Short mmCIF file of C-alpha atoms and ligand atoms in Angstrom, two decimals:
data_model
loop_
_atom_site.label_atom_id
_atom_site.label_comp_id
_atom_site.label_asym_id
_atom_site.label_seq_id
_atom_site.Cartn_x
_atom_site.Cartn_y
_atom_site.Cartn_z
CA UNK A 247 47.90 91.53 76.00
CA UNK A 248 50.97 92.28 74.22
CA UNK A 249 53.48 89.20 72.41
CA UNK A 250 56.50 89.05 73.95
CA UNK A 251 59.35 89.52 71.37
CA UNK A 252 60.90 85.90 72.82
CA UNK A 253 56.62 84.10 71.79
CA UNK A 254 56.87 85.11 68.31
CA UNK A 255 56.98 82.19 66.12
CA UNK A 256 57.57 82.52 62.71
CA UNK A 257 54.38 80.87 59.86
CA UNK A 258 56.30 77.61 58.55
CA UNK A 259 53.32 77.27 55.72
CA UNK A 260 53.73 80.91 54.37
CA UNK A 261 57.96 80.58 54.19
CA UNK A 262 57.36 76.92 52.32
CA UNK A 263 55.08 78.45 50.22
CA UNK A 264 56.85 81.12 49.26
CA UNK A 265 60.27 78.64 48.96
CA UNK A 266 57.64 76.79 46.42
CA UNK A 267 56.47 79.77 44.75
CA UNK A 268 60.26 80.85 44.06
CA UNK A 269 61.01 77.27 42.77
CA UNK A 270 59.02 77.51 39.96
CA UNK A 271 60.99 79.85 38.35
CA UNK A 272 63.60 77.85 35.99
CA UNK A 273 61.75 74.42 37.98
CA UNK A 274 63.72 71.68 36.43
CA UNK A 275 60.96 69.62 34.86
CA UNK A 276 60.59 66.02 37.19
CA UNK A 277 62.35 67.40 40.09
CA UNK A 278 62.22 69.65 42.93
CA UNK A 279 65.05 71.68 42.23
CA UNK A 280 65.58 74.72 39.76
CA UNK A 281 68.09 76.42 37.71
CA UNK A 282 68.65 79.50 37.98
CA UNK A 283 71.87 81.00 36.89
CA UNK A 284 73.19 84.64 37.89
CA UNK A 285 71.60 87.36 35.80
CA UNK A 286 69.89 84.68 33.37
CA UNK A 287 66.25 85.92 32.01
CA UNK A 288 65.16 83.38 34.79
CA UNK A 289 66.97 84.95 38.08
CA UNK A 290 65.44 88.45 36.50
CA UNK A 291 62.06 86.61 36.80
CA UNK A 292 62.97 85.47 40.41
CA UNK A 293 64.36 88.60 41.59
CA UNK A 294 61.33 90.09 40.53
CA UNK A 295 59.32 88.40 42.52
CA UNK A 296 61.22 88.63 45.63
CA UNK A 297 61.20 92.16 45.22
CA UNK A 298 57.48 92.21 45.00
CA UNK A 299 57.29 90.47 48.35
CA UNK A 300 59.55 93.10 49.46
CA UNK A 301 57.00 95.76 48.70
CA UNK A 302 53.65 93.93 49.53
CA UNK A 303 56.07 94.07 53.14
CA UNK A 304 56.35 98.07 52.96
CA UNK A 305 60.10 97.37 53.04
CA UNK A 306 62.26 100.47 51.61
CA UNK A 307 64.17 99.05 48.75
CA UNK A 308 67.28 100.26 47.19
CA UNK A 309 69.16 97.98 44.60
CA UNK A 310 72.91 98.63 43.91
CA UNK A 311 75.15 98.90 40.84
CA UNK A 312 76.36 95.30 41.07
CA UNK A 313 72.65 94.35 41.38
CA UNK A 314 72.07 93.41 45.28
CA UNK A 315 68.92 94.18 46.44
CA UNK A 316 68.19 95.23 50.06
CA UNK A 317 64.92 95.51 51.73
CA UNK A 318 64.49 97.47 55.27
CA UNK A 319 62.36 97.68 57.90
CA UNK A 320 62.66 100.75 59.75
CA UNK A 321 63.36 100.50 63.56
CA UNK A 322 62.94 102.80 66.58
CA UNK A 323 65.84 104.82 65.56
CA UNK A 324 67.89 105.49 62.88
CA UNK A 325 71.72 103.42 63.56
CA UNK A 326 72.59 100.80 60.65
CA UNK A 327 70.05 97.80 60.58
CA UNK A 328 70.47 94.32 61.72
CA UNK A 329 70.95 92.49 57.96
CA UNK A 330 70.52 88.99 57.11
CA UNK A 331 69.77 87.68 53.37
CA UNK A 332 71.99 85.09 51.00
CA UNK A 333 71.22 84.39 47.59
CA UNK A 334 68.72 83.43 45.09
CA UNK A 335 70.73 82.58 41.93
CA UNK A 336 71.49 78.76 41.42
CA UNK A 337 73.82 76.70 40.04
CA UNK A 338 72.70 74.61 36.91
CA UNK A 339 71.16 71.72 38.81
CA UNK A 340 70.21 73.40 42.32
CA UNK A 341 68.06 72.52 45.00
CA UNK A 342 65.00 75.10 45.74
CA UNK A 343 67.00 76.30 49.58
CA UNK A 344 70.62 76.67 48.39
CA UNK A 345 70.46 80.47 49.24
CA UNK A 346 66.73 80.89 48.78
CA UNK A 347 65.95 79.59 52.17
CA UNK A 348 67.86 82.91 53.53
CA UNK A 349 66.64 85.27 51.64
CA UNK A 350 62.81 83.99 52.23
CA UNK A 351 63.32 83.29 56.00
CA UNK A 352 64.44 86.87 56.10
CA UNK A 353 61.00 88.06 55.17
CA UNK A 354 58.91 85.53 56.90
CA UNK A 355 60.73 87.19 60.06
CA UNK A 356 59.64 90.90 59.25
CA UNK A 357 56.65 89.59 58.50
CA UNK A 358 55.89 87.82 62.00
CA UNK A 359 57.35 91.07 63.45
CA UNK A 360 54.70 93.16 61.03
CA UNK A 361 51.71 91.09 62.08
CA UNK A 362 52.76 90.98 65.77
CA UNK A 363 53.23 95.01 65.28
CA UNK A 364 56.66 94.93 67.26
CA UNK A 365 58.94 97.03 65.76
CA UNK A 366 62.94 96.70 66.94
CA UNK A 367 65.21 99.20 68.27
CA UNK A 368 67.06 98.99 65.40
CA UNK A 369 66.02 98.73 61.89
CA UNK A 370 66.18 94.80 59.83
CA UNK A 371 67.53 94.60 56.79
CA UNK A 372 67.12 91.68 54.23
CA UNK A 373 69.14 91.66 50.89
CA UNK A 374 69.97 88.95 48.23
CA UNK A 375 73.50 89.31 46.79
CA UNK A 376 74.27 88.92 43.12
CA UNK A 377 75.98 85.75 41.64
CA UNK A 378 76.96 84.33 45.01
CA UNK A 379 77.11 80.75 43.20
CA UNK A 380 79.95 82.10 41.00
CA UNK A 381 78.75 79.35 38.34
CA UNK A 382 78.06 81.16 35.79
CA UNK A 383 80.78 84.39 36.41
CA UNK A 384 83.55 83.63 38.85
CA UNK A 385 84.32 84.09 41.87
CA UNK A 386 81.69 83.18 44.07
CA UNK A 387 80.22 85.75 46.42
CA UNK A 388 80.62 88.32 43.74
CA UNK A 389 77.50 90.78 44.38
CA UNK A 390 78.81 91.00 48.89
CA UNK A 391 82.55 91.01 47.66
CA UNK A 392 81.65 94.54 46.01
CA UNK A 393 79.21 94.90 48.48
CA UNK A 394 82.25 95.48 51.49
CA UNK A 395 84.23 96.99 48.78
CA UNK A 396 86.59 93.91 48.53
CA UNK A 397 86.20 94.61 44.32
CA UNK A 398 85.56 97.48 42.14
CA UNK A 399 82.52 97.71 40.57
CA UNK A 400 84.42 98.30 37.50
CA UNK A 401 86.21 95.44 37.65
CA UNK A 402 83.35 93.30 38.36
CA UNK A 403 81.01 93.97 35.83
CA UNK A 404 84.09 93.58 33.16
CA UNK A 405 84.20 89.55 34.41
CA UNK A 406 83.03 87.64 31.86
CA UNK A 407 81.03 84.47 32.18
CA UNK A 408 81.05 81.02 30.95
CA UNK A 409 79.03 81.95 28.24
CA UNK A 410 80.84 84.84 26.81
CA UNK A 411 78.38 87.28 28.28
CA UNK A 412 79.46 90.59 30.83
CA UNK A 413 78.67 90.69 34.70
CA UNK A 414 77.61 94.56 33.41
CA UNK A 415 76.32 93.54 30.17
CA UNK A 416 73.57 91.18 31.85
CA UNK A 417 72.89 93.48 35.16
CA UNK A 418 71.89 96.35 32.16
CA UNK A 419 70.17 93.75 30.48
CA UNK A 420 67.92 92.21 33.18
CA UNK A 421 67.55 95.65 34.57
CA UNK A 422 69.36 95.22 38.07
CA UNK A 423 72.27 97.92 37.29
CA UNK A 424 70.74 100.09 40.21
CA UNK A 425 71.93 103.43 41.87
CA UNK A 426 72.87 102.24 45.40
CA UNK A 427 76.39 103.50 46.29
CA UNK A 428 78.94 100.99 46.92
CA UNK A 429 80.55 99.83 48.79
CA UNK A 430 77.68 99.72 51.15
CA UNK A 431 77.39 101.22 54.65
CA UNK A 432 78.52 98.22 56.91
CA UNK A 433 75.52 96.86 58.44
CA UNK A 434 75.14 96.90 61.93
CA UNK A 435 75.72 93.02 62.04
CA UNK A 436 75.37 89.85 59.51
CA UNK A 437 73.65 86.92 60.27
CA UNK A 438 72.68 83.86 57.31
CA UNK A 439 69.91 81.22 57.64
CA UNK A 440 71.37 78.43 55.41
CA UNK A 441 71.14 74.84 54.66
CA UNK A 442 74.51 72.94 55.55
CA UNK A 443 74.80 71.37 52.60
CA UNK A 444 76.83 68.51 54.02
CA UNK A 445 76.31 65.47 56.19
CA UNK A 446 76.81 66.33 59.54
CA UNK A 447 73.81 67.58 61.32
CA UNK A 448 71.70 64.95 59.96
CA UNK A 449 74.54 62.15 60.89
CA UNK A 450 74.77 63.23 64.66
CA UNK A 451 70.60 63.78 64.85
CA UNK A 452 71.16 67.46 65.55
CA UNK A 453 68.46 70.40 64.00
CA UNK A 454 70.72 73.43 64.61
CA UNK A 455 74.52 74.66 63.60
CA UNK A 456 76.05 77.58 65.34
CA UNK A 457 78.68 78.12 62.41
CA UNK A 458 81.86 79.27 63.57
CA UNK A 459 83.27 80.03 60.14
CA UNK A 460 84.24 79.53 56.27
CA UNK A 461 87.39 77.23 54.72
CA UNK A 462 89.29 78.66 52.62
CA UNK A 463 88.60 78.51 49.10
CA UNK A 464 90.85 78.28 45.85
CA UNK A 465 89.58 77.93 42.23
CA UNK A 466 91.61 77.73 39.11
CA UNK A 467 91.19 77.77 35.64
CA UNK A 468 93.48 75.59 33.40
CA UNK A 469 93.84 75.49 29.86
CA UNK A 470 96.57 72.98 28.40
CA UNK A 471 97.82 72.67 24.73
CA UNK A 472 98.90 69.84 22.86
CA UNK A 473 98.95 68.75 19.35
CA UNK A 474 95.72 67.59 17.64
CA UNK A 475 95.62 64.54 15.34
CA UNK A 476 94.55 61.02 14.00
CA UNK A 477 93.54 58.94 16.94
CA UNK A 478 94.12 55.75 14.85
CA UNK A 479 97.80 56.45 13.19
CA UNK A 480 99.51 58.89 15.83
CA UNK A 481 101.46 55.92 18.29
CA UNK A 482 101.25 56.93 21.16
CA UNK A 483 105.30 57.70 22.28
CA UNK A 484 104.31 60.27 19.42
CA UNK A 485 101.62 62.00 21.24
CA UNK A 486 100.48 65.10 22.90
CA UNK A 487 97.43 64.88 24.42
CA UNK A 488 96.28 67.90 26.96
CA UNK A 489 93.30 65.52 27.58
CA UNK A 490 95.94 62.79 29.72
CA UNK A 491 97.60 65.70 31.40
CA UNK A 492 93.36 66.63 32.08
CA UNK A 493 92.83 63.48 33.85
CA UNK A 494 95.65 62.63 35.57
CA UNK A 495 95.58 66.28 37.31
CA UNK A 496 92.40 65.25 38.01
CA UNK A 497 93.35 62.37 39.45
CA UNK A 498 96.23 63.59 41.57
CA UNK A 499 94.14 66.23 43.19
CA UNK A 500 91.87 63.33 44.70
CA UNK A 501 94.48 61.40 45.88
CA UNK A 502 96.10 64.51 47.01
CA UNK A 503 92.31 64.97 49.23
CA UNK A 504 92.80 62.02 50.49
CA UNK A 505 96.54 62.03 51.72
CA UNK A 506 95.70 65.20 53.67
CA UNK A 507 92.57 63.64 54.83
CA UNK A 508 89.49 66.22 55.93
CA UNK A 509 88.65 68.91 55.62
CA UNK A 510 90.82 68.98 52.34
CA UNK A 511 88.34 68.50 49.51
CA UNK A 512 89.47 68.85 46.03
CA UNK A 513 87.27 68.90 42.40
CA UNK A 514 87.54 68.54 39.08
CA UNK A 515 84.07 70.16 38.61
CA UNK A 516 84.11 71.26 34.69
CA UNK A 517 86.18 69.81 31.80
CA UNK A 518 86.35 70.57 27.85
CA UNK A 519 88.09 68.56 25.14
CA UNK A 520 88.20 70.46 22.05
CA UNK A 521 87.51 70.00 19.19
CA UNK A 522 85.83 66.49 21.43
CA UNK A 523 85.21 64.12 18.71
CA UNK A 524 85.75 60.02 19.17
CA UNK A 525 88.48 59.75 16.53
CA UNK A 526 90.91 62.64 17.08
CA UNK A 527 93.56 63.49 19.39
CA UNK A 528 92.12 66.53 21.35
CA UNK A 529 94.07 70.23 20.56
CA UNK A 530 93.33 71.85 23.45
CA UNK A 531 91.72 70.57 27.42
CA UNK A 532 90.82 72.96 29.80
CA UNK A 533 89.03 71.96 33.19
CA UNK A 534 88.71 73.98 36.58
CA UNK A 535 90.05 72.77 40.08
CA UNK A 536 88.83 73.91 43.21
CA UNK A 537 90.40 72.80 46.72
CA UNK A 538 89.31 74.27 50.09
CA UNK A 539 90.12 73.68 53.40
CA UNK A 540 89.41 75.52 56.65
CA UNK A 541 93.75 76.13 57.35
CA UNK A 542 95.44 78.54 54.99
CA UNK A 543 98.61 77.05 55.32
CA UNK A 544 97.42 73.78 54.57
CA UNK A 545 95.79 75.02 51.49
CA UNK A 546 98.67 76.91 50.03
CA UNK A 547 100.34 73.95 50.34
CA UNK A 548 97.61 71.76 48.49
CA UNK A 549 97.54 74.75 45.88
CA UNK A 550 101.69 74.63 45.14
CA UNK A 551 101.47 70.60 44.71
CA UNK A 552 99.02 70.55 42.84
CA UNK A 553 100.66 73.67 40.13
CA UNK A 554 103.62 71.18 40.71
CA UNK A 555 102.10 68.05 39.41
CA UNK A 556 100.19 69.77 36.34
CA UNK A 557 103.56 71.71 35.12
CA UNK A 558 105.53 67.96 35.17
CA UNK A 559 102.73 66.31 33.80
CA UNK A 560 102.26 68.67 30.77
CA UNK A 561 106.07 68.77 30.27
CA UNK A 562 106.02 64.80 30.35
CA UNK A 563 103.39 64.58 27.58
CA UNK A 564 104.89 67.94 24.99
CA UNK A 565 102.05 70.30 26.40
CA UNK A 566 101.79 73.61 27.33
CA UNK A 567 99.69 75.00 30.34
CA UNK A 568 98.11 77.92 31.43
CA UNK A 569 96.63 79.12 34.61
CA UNK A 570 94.16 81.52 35.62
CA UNK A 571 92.76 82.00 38.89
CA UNK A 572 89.28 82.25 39.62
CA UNK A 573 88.42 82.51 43.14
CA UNK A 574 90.85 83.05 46.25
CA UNK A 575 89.61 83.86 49.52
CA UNK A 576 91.04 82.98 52.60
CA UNK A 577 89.21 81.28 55.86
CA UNK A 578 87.02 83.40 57.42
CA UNK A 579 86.29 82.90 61.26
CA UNK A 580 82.98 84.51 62.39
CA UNK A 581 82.46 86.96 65.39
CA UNK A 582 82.42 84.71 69.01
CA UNK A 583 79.44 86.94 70.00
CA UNK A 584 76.80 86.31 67.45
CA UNK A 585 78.03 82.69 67.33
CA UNK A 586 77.02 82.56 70.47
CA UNK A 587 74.17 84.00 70.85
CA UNK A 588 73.16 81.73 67.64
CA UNK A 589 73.95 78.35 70.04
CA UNK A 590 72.14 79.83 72.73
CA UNK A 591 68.99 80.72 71.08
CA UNK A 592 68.77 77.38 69.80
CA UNK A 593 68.72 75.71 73.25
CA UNK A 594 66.72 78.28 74.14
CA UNK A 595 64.26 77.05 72.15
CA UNK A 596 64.35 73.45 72.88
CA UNK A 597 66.95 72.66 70.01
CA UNK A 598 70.23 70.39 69.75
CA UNK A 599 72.86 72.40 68.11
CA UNK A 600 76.35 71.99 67.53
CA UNK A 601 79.44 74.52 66.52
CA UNK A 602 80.53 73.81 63.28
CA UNK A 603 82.89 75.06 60.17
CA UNK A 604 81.05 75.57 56.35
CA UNK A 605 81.99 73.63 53.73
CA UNK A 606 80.61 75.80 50.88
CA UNK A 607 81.03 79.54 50.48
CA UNK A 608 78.26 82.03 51.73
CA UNK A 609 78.02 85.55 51.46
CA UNK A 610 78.23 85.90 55.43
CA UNK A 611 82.26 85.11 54.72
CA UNK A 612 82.13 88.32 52.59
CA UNK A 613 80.04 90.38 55.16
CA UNK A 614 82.20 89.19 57.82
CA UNK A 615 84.97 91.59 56.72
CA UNK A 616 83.17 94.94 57.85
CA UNK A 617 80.51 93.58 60.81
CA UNK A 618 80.07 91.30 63.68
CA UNK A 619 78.80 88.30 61.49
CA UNK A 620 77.52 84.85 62.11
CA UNK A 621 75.24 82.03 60.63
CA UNK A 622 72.31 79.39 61.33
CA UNK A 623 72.27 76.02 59.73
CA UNK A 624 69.94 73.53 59.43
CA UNK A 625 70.04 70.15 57.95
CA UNK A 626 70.60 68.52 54.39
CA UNK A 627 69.02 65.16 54.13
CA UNK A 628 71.56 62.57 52.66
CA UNK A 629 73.92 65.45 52.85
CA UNK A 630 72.73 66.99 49.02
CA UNK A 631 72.94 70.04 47.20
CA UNK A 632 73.89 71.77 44.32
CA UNK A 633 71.74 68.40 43.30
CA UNK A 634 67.54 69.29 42.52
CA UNK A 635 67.04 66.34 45.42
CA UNK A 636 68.39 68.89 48.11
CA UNK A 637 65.94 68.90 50.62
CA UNK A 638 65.46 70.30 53.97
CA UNK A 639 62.35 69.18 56.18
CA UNK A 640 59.82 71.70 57.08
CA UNK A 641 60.20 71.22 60.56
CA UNK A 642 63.77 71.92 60.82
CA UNK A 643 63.21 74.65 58.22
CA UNK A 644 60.81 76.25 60.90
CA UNK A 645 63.58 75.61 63.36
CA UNK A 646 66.16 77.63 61.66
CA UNK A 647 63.85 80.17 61.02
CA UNK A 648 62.56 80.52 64.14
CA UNK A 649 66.45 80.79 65.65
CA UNK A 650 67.10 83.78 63.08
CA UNK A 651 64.11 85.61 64.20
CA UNK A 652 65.16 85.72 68.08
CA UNK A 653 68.82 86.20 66.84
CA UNK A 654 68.07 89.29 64.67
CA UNK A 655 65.78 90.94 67.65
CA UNK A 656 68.62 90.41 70.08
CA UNK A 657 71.24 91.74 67.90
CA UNK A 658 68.57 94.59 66.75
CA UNK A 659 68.02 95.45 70.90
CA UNK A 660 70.41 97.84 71.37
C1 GLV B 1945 79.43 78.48 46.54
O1 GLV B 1945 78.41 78.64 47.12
C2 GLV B 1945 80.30 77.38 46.77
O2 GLV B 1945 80.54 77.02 47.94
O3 GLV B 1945 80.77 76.79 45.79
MN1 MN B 1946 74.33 79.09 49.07
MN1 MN B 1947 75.36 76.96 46.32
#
């Protein structure tokens, strides 16, 4: 007798494995978690081994010119696929699901749908995006930002990284500069397996988030000048020290978090004294804010204060300031249908869910702009990640999983 599409069940053992398998690539030694930074010899490594998965599946692969790689299983006819995917670069200290989890769920469910030898209306589609962490070459999202055409490619691959290096420079290197045009054909809709990353789902007991949408999200680069000299003889009405105006930004943007209460977040996540020796009055500080929050207008709010503060602070102390910004994308709210048809597939299956916003950034935000888009969480213990402990049990990993499968083949029915 034939499976029906709504018995499939997706093989929790082969997806862990696999989520293992990819975690050994830039494994940070004693933990669980990896490293893996955009277009680094190790996410060449990783890609490459996704992409052999992709082929062992018979998927038809095509890899684009800012290095996304999409895998497709054909479907009873020819329309744009059903796509889901995320990301497998890291940050620095990353968990092994961060964005892997999406990407590998995605071809655990073509390969239930292989083995059960269904094949959907409409074709399934599973890419991973380039440099979605933005850690290493800002913004975030980078590889589906080009991907909808919200950047040129030009542009992009001129963005240079933390490290000095190119966006193009590295995709020639690692040998992910492919011929796909972009931007890309909109898919026929979007819809990301992730792990929350935050506190929630595990704090109310729940396994599954229907995710209703993105906050907004603001990063800046600042770079303040001062005067560098003897930390024992310079008194201190005599000083000008970028590294106070530094701090106390840093500073005021917490207590800025806190007087607008949540969801306004707000971090000083990277900082550099130069020349960042014990005895000398630093030259130059430059340190990155980011603030998010899920109401524009409350965010361009948070975004003049703070500019406010840092231009009196460096004019109190003799310094001059700079700005740059890094990342700016407004809050994206996802299509009502798919989110819910996301909540209803997870009571469906015997699952407590709840709607909820994302804290962190995903690529659905980006693929939101051109399709009906949505996204699946599941949950963080102790609310971790971008931390190696991240961690995700298997069973609600199987959950999640399980949810994207049924909502794929219902959005892939007609
Ligand atoms: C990127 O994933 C972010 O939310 O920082
Ligand atoms: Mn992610
Ligand atoms: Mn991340």
């Amino acid at each position: 007798m034939a499976t029906l599409s709504s018995d499939l069940r997706i093989d929790i053992d082969r997806l862990s494995d696999r989520l293992a398998a990819l975690a050994e690539i830039g494994a940070i030694e004693g933990t669980e978690g990896c490293a893996r930074l955009a277009l680094t010899d190790e996410d060449k490594v990783g890609r490459d081994l996704v992409v052999s998965w992709m082929r062992d599946l018979d998927l038809t692969i095509t890899v684009d010119s800012i290095g996304n790689v999409v895998g497709v299983m054909g479907g009873e006819h020819d329309g744009q696929p059903v796509m889901t995917g995320s990301h497998i670069d890291t940050v620095r200290t990353g968990g092994r699901y961060d964005g892997n989890l999406g990407v590998l769920a995605g071809l655990e469910v073509i390969e239930t749908l292989r083995a059960a030898g269904i094949t959907p209306p409409r074709g399934l589609a599973v890419a991973f995006f380039t440099d979605e962490e933005g850690a290493r070459f800002p913004p975030d999202m980078l590889g589906s930002l080009v991907y909808v055409g919200g950047m040129g490619v030009e542009e992009a691959h001129a963005i240079e990284g933390i490290d000095g290096a190119t966006v193009g420079g590295e995709l020639d290197r690692i040998g992910y500069l492919g011929p796909a045009p972009l931007p890309a054909p909109a898919p026929h809709a979007f819809v990301e397996l992730h792990v929350e990353q935050g506190p929630v789902l595990e704090a109310e007991e729940l396994t599954i988030g229907a995710v209703t949408g993105v906050q907004g999200i603001s990063w800046t680069e600042v770079s303040v000048t001062g005067q560098s000299n003897h930390a024992g003889t310079t008194p201190m009405a005599l000083r000008k020290d970028p590294a106070v105006v530094a701090f106390r930004t840093a500073a005021f943007v917490r207590e800025l978090a806190d007087e607008l209460g949540a969801p306004q977040v707000a971090t000083v996540g990277r900082m550099h004294l130069h020349p960042n020796l014990v005895n000398v009055v630093p030259a130059t500080a430059e340190f990155t804010i980011d603030l998010r929050h899920t109401d524009n207008d409350v965010l361009l709010d948070a975004e003049r204060r703070t500019l406010e503060f840092l231009l009196e602070a460096a004019a109190a102390e003799g310094c001059t300031v700079t700005t740059k910004s890094l990342a700016r994308f407004d809050p994206v709210e996802f299509d009502d249908a798919v989110v819910a048809c996301v909540e209803q597939t997870a009571l469906t299956q015997g699952h407590t869910v709840r709607r909820m916003p994302s804290g962190a950034g995903h690529d659905a935000q980006m693929l939101a702009r051109v399709c009906p888009t949505g996204m699946i969480f599941v949950p963080s213990v102790n609310g971790l990640s971008h931390n190696p402990a991240e961690y995700t049990s298997p069973a609600d990993l199987e959950a999640g999983a399980n949810v994207l499968l049924q909502v794929m083949l219902e959005l892939a029915a007609t």
